[in-house]
Each structure stands twice: as C-alpha cells, then as structure tokens.
Coordinates of C-alpha atoms in Angstrom, one line a residue:
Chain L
X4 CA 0.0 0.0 0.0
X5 CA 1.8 3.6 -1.1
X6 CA -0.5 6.2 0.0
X7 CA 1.7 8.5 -2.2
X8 CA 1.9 7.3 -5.3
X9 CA 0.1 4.3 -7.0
X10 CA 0.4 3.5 -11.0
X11 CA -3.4 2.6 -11.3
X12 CA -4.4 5.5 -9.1
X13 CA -2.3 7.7 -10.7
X14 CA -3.0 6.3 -14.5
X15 CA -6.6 6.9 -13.6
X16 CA -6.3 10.4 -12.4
X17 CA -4.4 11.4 -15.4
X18 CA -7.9 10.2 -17.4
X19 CA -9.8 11.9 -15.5
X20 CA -7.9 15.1 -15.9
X21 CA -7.8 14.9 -19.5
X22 CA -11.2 14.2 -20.0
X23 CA -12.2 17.0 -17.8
X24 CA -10.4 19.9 -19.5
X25 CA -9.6 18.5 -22.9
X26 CA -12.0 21.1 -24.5
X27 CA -10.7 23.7 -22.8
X28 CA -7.5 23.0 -23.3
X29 CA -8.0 22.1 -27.2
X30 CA -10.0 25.7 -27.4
X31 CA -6.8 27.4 -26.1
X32 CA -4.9 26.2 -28.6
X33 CA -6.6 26.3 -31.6
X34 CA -7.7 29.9 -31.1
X35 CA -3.6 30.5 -30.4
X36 CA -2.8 29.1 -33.7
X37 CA -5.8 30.8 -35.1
X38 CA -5.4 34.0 -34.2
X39 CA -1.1 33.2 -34.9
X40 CA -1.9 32.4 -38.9
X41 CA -4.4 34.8 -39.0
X42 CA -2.6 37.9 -38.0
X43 CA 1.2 36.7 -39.4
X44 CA -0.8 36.2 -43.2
X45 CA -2.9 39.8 -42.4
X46 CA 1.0 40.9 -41.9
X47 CA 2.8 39.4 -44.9
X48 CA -0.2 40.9 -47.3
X49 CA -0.2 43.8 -45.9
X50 CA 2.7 44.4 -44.4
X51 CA 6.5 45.4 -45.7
X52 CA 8.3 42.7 -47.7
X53 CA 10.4 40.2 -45.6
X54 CA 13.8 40.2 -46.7
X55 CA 16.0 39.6 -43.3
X56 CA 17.8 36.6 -43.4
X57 CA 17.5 36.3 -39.5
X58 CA 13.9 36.8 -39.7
X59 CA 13.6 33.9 -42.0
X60 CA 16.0 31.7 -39.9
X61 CA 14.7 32.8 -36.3
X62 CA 10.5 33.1 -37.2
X63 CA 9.4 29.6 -36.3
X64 CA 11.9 29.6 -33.3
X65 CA 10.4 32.5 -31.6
X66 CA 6.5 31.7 -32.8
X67 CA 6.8 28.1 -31.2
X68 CA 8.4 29.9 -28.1
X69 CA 5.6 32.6 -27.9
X70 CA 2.8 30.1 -28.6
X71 CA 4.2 27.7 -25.8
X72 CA 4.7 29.8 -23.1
X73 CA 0.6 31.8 -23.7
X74 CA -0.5 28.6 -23.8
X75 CA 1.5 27.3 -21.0
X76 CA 0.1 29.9 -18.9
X77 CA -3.2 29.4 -19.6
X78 CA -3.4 25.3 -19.4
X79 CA -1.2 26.2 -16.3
X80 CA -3.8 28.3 -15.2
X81 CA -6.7 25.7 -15.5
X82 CA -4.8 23.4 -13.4
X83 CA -6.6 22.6 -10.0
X84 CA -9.8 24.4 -11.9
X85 CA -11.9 22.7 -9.8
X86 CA -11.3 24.2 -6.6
X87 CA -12.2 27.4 -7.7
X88 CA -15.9 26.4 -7.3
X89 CA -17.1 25.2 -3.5
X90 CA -19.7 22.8 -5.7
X91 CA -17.4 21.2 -8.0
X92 CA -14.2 21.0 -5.1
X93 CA -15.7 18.5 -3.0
X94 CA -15.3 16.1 -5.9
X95 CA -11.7 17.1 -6.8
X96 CA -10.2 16.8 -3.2
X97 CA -11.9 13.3 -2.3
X98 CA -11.0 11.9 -5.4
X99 CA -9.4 8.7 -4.3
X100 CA -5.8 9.9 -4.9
X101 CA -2.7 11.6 -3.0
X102 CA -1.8 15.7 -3.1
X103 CA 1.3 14.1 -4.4
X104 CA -0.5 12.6 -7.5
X105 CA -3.0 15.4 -7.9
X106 CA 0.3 17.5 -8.5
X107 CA 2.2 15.6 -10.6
X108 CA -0.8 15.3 -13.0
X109 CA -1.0 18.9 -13.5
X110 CA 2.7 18.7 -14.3
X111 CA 2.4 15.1 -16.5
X112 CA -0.6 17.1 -18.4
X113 CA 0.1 20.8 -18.4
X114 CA 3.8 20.7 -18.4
X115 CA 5.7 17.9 -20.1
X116 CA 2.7 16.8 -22.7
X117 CA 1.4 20.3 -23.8
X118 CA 5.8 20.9 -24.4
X119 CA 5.7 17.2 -26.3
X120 CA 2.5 18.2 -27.4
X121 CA 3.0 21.9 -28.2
X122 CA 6.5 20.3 -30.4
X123 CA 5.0 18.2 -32.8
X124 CA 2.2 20.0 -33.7
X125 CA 4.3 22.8 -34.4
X126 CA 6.3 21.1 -36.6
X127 CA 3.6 20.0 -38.4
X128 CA 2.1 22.9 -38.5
X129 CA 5.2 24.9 -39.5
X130 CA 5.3 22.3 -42.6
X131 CA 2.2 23.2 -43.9
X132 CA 2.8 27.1 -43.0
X133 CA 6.3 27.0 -45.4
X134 CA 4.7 25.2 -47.5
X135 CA 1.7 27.9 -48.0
X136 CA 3.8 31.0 -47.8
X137 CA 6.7 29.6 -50.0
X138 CA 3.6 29.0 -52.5
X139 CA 1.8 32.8 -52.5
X140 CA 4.6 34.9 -51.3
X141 CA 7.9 33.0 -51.9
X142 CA 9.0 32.9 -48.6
X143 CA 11.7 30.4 -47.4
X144 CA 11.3 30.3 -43.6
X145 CA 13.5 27.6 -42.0
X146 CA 12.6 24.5 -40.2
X147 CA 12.4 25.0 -36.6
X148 CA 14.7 23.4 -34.3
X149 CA 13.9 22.0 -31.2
X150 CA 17.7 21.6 -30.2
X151 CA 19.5 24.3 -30.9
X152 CA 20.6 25.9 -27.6
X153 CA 18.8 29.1 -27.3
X154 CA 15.5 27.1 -27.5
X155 CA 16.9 24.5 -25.1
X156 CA 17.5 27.4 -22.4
X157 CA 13.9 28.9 -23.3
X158 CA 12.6 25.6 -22.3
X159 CA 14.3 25.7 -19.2
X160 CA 12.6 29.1 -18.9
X161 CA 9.1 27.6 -19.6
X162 CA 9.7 24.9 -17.0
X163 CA 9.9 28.0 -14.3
X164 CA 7.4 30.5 -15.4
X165 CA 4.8 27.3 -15.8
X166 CA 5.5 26.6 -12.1
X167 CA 4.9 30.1 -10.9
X168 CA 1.5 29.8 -12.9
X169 CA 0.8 26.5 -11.5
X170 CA 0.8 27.9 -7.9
X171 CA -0.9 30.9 -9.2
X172 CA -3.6 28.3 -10.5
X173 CA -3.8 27.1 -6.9
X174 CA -3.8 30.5 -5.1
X175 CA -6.5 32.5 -6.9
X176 CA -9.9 32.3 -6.9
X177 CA -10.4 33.6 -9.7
X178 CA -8.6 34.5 -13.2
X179 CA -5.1 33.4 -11.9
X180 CA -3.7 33.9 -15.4
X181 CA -3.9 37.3 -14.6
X182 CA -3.6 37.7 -11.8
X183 CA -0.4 35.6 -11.9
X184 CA 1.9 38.3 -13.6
X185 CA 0.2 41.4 -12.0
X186 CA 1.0 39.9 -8.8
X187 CA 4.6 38.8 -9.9
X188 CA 5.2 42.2 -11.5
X189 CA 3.9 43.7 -7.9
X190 CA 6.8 41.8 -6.6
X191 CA 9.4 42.1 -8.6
X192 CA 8.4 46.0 -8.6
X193 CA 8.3 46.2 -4.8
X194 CA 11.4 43.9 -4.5
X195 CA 13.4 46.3 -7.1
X196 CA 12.5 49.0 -5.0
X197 CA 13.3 47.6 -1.7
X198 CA 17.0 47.6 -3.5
X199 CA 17.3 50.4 -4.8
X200 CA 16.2 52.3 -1.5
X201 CA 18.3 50.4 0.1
X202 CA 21.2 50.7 -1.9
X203 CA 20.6 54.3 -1.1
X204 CA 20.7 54.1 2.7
X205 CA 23.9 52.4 2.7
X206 CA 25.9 53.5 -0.5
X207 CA 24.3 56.8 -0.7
X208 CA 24.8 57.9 -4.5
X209 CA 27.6 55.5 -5.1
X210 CA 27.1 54.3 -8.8
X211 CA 27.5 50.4 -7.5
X212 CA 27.0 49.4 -11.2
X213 CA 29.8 50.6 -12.6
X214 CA 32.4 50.3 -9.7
X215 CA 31.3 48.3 -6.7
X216 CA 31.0 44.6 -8.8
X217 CA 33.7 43.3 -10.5
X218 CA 33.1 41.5 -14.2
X219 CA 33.7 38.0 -12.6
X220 CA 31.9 39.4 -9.6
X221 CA 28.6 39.7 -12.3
X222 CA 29.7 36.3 -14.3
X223 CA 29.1 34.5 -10.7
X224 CA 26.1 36.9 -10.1
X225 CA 24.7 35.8 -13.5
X226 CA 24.9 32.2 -12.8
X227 CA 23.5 32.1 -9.5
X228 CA 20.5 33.2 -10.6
X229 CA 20.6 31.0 -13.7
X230 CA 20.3 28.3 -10.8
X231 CA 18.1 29.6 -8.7
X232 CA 15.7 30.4 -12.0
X233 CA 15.9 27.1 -13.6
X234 CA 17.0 24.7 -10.2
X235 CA 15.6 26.0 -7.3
X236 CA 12.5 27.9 -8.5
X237 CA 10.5 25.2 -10.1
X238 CA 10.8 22.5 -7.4
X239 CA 10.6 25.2 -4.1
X240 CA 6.8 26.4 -6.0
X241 CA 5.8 22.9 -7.4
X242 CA 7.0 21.9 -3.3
X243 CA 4.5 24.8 -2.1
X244 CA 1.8 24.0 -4.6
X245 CA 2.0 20.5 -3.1
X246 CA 1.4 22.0 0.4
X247 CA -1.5 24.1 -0.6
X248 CA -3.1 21.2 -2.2
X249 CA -2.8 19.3 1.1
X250 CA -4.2 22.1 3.3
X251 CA -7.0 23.1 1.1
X252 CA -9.8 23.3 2.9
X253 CA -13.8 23.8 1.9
Chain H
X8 CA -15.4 3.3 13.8
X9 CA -15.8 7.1 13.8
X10 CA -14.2 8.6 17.2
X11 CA -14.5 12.0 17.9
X12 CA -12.8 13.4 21.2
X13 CA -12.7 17.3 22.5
X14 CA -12.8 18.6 18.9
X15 CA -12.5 22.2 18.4
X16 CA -13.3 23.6 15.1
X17 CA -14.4 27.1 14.4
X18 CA -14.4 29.4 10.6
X19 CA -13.2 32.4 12.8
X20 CA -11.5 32.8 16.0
X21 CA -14.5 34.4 16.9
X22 CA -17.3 32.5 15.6
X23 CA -16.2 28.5 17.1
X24 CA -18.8 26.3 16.3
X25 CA -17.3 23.2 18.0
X26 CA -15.8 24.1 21.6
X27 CA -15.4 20.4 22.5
X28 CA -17.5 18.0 20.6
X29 CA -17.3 14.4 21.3
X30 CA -18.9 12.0 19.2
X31 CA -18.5 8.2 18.4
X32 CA -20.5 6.1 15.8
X33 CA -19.9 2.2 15.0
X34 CA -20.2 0.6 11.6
X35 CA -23.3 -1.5 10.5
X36 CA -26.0 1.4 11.2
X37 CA -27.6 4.4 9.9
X38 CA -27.0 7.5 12.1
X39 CA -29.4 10.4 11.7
X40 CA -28.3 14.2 12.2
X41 CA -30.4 16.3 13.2
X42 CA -30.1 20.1 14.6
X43 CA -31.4 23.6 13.6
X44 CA -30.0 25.4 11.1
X45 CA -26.5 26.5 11.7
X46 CA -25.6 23.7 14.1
X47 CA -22.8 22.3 12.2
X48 CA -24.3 19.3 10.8
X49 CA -22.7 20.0 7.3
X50 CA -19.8 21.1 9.3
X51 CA -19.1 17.5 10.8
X52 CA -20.0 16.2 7.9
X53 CA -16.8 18.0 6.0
X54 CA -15.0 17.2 9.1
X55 CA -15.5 13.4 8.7
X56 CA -14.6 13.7 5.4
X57 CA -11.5 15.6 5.5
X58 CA -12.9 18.6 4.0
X59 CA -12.3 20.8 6.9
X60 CA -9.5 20.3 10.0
X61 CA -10.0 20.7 13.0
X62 CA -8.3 22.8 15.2
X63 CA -7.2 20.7 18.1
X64 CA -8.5 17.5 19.5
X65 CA -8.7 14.0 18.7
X66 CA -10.8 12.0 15.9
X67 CA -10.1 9.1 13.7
X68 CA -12.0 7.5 11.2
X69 CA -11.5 3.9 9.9
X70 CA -8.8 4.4 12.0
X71 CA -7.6 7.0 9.7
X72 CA -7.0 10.6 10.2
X73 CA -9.9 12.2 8.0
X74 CA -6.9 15.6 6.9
X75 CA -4.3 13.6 6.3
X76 CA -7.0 12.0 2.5
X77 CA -5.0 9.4 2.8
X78 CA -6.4 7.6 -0.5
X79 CA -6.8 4.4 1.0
X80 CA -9.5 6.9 3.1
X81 CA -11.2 8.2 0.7
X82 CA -11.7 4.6 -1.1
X83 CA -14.0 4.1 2.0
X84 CA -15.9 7.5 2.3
X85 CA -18.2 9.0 -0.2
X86 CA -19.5 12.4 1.3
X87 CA -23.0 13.7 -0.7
X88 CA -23.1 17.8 -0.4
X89 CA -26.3 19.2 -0.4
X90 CA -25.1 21.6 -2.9
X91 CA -23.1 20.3 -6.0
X92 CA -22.4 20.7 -10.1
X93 CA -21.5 17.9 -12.3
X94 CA -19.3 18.4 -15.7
X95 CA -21.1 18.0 -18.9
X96 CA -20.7 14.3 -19.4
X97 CA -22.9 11.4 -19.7
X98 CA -23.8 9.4 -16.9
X99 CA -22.3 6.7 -18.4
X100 CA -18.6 8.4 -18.9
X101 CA -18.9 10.0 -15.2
X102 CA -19.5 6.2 -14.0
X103 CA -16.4 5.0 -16.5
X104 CA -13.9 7.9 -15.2
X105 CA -15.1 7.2 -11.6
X106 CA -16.0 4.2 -10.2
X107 CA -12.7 2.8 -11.2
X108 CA -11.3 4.5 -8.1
X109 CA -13.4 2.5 -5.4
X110 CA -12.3 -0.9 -5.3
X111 CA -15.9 -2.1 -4.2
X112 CA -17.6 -0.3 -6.9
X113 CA -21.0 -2.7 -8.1
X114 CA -22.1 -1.7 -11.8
X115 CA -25.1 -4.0 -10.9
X116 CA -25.6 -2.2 -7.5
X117 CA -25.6 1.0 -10.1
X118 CA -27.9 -0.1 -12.8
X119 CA -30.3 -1.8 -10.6
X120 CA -30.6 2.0 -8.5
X121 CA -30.5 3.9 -11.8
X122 CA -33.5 1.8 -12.8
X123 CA -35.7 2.6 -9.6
X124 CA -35.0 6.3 -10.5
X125 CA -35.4 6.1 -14.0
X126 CA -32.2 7.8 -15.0
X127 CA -30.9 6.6 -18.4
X128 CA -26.8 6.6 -18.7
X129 CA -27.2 8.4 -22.7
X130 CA -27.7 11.5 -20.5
X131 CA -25.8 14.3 -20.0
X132 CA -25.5 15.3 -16.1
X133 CA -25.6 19.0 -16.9
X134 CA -28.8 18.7 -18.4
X135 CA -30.6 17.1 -15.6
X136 CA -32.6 19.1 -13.1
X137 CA -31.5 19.1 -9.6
X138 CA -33.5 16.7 -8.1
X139 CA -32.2 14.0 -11.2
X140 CA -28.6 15.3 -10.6
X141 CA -29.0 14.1 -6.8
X142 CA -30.8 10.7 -7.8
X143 CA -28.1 9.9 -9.9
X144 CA -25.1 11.1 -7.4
X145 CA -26.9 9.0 -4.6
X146 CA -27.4 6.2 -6.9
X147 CA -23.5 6.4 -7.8
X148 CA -22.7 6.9 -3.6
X149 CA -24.6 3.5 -2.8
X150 CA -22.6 1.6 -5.9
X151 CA -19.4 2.6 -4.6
X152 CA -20.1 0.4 -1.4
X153 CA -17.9 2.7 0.5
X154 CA -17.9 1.8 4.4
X155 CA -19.0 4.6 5.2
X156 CA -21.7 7.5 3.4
X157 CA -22.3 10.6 4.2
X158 CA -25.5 12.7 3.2
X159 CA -26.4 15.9 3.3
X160 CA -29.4 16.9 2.8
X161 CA -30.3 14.0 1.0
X162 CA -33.8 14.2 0.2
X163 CA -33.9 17.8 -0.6
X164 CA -34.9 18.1 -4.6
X165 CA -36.5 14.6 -4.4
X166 CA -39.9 14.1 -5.2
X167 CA -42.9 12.9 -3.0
X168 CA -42.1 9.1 -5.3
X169 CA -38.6 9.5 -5.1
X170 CA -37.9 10.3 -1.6
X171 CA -39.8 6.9 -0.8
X172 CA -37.5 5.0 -3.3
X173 CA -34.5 7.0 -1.4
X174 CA -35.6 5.0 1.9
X175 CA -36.1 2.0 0.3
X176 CA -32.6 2.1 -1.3
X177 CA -30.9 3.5 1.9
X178 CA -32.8 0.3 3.7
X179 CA -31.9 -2.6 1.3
X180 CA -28.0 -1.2 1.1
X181 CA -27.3 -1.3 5.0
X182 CA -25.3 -3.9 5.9
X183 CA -22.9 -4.8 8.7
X184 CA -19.9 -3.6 6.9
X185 CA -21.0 0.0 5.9
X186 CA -22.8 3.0 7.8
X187 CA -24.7 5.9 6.5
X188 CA -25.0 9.2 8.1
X189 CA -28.1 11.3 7.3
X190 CA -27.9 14.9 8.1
X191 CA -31.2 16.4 7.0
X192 CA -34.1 18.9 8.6
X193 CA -36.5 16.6 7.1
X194 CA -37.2 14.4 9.8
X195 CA -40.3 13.2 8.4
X196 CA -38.3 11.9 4.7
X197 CA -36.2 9.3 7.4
X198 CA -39.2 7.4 8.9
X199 CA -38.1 4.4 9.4
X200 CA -34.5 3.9 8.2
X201 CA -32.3 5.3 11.5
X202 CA -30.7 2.8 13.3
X203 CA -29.8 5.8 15.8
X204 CA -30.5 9.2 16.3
X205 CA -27.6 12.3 16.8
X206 CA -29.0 15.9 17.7
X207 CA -26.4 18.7 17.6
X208 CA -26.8 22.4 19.9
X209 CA -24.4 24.9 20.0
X210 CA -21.6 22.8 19.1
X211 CA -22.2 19.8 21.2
X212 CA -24.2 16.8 20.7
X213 CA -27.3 16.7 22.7
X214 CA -28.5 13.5 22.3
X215 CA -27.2 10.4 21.2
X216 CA -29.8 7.5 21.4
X217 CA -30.4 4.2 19.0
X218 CA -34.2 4.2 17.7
X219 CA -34.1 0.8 20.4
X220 CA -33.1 2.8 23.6
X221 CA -35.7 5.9 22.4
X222 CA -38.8 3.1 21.5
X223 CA -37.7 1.6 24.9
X224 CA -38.0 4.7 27.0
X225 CA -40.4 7.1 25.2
X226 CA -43.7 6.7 23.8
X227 CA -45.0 9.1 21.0
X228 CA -48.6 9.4 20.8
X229 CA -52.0 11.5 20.3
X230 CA -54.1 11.9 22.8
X231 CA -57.4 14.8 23.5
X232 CA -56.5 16.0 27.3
X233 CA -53.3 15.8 29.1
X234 CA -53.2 14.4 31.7
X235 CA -50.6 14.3 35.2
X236 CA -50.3 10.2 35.0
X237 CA -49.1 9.9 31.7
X238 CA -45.3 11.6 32.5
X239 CA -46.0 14.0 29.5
X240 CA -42.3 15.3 28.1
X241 CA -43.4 17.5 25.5
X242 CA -46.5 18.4 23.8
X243 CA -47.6 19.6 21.0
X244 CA -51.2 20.9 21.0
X245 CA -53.2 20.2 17.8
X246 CA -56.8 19.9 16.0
X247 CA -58.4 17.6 18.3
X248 CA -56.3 17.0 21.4
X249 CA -52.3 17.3 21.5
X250 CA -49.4 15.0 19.9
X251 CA -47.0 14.3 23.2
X252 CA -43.9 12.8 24.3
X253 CA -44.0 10.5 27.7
X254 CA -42.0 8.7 29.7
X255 CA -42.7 4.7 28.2
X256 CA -43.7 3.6 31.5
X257 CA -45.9 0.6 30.5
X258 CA -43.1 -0.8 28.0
X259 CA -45.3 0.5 25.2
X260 CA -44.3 -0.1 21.6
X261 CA -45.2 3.1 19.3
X262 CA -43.6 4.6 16.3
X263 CA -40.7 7.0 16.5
X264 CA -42.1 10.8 15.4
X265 CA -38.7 12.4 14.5
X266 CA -40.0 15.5 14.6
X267 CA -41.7 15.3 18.0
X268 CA -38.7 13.7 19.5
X269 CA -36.8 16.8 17.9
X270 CA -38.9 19.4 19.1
X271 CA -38.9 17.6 22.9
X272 CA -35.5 18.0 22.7
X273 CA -35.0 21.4 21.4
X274 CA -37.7 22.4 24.5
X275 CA -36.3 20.6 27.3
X276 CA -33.3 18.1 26.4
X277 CA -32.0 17.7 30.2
X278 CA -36.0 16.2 31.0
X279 CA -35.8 13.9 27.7
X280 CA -32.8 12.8 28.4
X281 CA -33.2 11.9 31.9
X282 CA -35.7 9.4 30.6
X283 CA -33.2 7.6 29.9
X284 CA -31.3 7.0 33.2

C-alpha cells in the first residue's frame, strides 16, 4: 500500500484530468494558432516585404516559443480548476488519490505533454505554414529546431514561469492567469524598490554598477540566478503547490 | 469506527462552532443528524470527510485521520453535499472515469438504482434538473459500497415518489460492513430507516440515542387531554387533542415521530434525556 503514489491511481487520475479539460485545453490552442496564422498572413499581405535573413531563420523559433509559453500559462492556469468552485471542489479533493499525484498530473498534463504536445504540432504545422507562404509569397522560412541551444534554455525558462503559474492556478480564486503576472510584476516592482532604496541608505549615490562589482563578480552573479531560476524555483513552488493542495480546505 | 474526542473547530477565532464535541458512531448502522440550522451538521460532515481540519482534538475514522486524504480513506468514504455541479458528461462516462477509483464499486448495484430512479446513462448530467442530478449522485454513492456514506441533505430536490425510493434504497443497502449518516431537517423523509439518532446544539451533541433505547424509553402518541399520570415530556397541541412525548412507563411499543422527539429535545433536552437513566 503507497499512499503517495500508485500507478493505477495515478493512471486513472491522469484520465480523469484529461477528459475533464480537454475542451478547454483544445479551445486554447486552436484559437492560439488561429489567431497566430491569422494575424502573421494579415501581416505578410499587408505588411512590408520580408527580406531579413534572420527573420527567416529565427521566425518559427520564436513563434513556437511565444505560442508555448501563452499557452502554457493558460493550461497552467486551468490546473486545479476545480477548486475554484465550493460545488465542484468537493469532488476534486476526495477523489481517491494523494496531493502528491493530484500534483504531478498537472505537471504530466500541463507541463511535459502540452511541451511534447506543443512540439509536434508545431512542426507540423510549420510544414504546412512554409509550404503555404513559400507557394503565395515565396517565402523560405527555415525549419524549426527544437535543439539548438537558445530554445533549449527557453525551455528551461518555460519549466519556471509554468511553475509560478501553476501555484498561481492554486492560489487565486479567480482568473489566476492574470492575476499571476500582476502579482509577480507587484513583486518584482516592490522587490526592485526595496533595493534600490536600500542601496541608497547604505551606498548613498555611489554608482554600485559601474564600480562596486567586478566582471567576474557579475559572471558569478549571473549564474547564481541562472540556478536559482531554472533549479531551485521550479521544485521550491511545485514543493509549495503540493502544500497548498494538502491544506485546502472547503 | 468514527471517534471523535474534545474537537474544536471554528471558521473564525470568533465564531467557534465546536468548543469540545465528542462524538463516536460504529459501523453497520444508519446515524441520523439532526439540529437547527447553523448547528454544524454540514460542518461535521466536512469534518469526517477531511474537507475541513479541526483545530485541536482527537478523531479518527477507519482508523484514519480524515486531513491527512489518505487515498486508501477516501476509497472508504463518499461524502453527498447538499449543494453540488456535475461536468457536462454522460452518466455513463462520469461512471467510466469514476468508479474505477473505489475498489468495491458494483455496476449491478448501479444499474439496478438507476433503474428505480429512472435515470438513463445516454444523458448528460448537466442537463438534468437538480433533483435528477441528486438521484443519480446517490445512486452512484450506494454503488461505490464505501464503508461509510455521508449525506447531506439528502432528500432535498426529491420528489414525494422518489424520496420513498430514497428510503427504500438506503434500507436494502445497510449492511454490517458499511454505515450511513443522514444529516437532514427533514425528519419526516427518514421514517423508518435510523438505526440511531444524533442531535447537535451549539456545538455539542445533545442527544445520542439508538431508535431501540428511544422506543424503549419514550412513547409518542396523540391523545385529547393531558393528563398528570401519563409523564407527559413534550407536547404539541393540535386539531383535536395534542401530539406528546412521555415517559414509556408501561413498555409500550409506538412509532418513532422524528419531529416530535426533535422538538422535545429542542424544548427541554436535560427532561428527555433523563428518561433515559
């Protein structure tokens, strides 16, 4: 008997998660692509001749990036969905499964299949896009690829800002994916300030930036935070997700 | 089965609806509970359930701790809210995605209660009217053969025909390894079925008697005068005479009248309860 994690239990909750929010989910993403195809083709008719060779290289790079990380958010945001209402909530929290596996569906579904997910459809779809513009405008966009570094580290970047949405899913009542980012731009905005005044009180108007850190000084800087972003961050919230989960009360 | 010891539970530091609630229920029964509105029926419902934690004391359940949702718990517990929203699926899916997490689950348990409400399983749940929606939901709490149900406000939406099926279900599903407990104002819609009988006041329980010990030490009756020999408890004056509550000095046998019993209670529990000692 593991109270924490069961295969079948698991398997069945994933089912049950799927089925519950596969509309919604399938509605976010069709209206991203639609409203993607139909404002890039309003663009390329009406719009300026493309003639950068980086826009060609980089356009299906930074579309599949831009698609997965709206999306993200929002399929992020329906996680837990059910505990927004007090008459649908009951059902979700005496479901016969652990926090533990209630978690780590919203991660299996939102996280690591919409990415999988979110991958080959765009290639597919950027097959059929090439194909069309290459035919009525003679544009040559290239393929994109899923392993070239930049996109590797945006991933990593996906995998952090989904698990900030995921306990924002958790945390608000209501419209947590916008809530999410006004509350993390309040906090970033308070915790710049906090610095900045505080940099004051002690430093006075010393210009820090330019003489108090060292280049090696902002190297080690730079790749502290690199680990706290794509290390530390994901598993602290998905760690305080888990706890809210547990304590939720009705 | 259910223990509950010195439990303190509150929604606000000032408003603590349970200062020390003690409580203890065995399996194989069907506990009633009763109280006005307010009392925290619903409230130790949730609490059973693991819905709500308390805020200090002791209770187990199955011999599990209710917060803790152990899933292995909530195999065994199937709480029905009064209040409650279905997604728009059939009957038939919501029984395919669900019942496979209760071990015990009976599809024939399911179709044979589905038939005495006349619910088809092509239907969508969102489409049903309330009282359907809670037909269906009871019908799908009974299948799951969890050891222990808890109802709220189960008869409420029923019809007059449906709320005598309800009964009849409830009666036929009791058995010695399972217990149901039926919060509900309407006394009247449990006629029959309690195996015991809980009242809650102000956060304690009142009165805690099996339908046996109350038929052995009350008698419920109408009669045209009262009268000093007949150890009236409670009565209620009526058309015709008054409906009382006395002391069952003779060893009488009468019907239980929830509502009289109830309203004895409410007027004078510490003389109804005496009857007892």
């Amino acid at each position: 008997m593991n109270r924490y994690i069961n295969i079948e239990r698991f398997t069945n909750l994933v089912k049950r998660e799927l089925y519950s929010n596969m509309k919604r989910n399938l509605l976010v993403i069709v209206a991203m692509f639609s409203i993607f195809t139909i404002s890039v083709f309003l663009t390329f008719e009406f719009g300026e001749e493309i003639k950068s060779k980086i826009t060609f290289e980089k356009f299906h790079s930074m579309a599949f990036l831009g698609m997965l990380f709206t999306g993200g958010a929002f399929i992020a945001s329906f996680s837990f969905i059910e505990l927004r209402n007090k008459i649908t909530a009951h059902f979700y929290l005496l479901t016969p499964g652990s926090s533990f596996e209630k978690l780590l569906v919203n991660l299996v579904i939102s996280l690591l299949g919409f990415t999988v997910f979110m991958m080959l459809f765009y290639f597919l779809y950027s097959q059929v896009f090439n194909w069309v513009t290459s035919a009525i405008y003679g544009y040559h966009f290239s393929n994109v690829n899923f392993l070239q570094t930049d996109l590797l580290i945006a991933l990593q970047v996906f995998v952090s800002v989904h698990s900030i949405f995921l306990l924002g899913a958790i945390s608000f009542k209501k419209y947590p994916v916008i809530l999410t980012p006004i509350f993390i731009f309040l906090l970033n905005g308070t915790l710049f300030a906090f610095v900045k005044m505080s940099g004051f009180f002690v430093f006075g108007n010393f210009d820090f930036n330019n003489h108090l850190f060292t280049k090696e000084m902002f190297d080690l800087m730079n790749l502290y935070s690199k680990i706290i972003i794509f290390y530390i961050l994901p598993p602290v919230l998905w760690f305080v997700t888990y706890l809210k989960l547990n304590e939720k009360e009705l | 089965m259910i223990k509950i010891e010195q439990l303190k539970f509150g929604y606000s530091k000032r408003k603590i609806l349970f200062n020390h609630l003690n409580a203890e229920m065995s399996i194989g029964k069907v506990y009633g509970l009763l109280g006005h509105n307010g009392a925290g029926k619903t409230t130790m419902l949730k609490l059973i359930a693991g819905l709500l934690f308390p805020w200090s004391g002791k209770y187990s359940v199955l011999d599990f701790i209710p917060k803790e949702r152990n899933p292995y718990f909530l195999q065994e517990i199937f709480y029905v809210p009064e209040e409650f929203d279905f997604p728009s699926i059939t009957i038939e899916k919501f029984i395919k995605l669900y019942s496979v997490f209760y071990p015990e689950y009976s599809k024939d348990i399911m179709n044979e209660i589905l038939a005495d409400f006349e619910l088809d399983t092509d239907e969508k749940l969102n489409t049903l009217s309330f009282g359907q929606k809670k037909k269906f939901l009871l019908a799908f709490a009974v299948a799951t053969n969890c050891k222990i149900l808890l109802l709220d406000e189960p008869t409420n939406g029923l019809d007059i025909p449906s709320k005598s099926k309800f009964r009849k279900i409830i009666a036929r599903s009791i058995n010695d390894n399972r217990s149901f407990i039926i919060s509900t104002h309407q006394v009247r819609d449990l006629d029959n079925i309690l195996d015991s009988v809980i009242i809650i006041e102000n956060g304690e329980v009142i009165f805690d008697k099996t339908t046996d010990e109350i038929q052995n030490k009350l008698v419920f009756r109408k009669v045209k005068y009262l009268d000093d020999d007949l150890e009236v408890l409670y009565a209620d004056k009526e058309l015709g005479g008054y409906n009382i509550v006395s002391r069952n000095v003779n060893s009488e046998e009468t019907k239980i009248d929830l509502e009289m019993l109830y309203n004895a209670i409410n007027a004078n529990k510490e003389l109804v309860n005496n009857a007892f000692n």
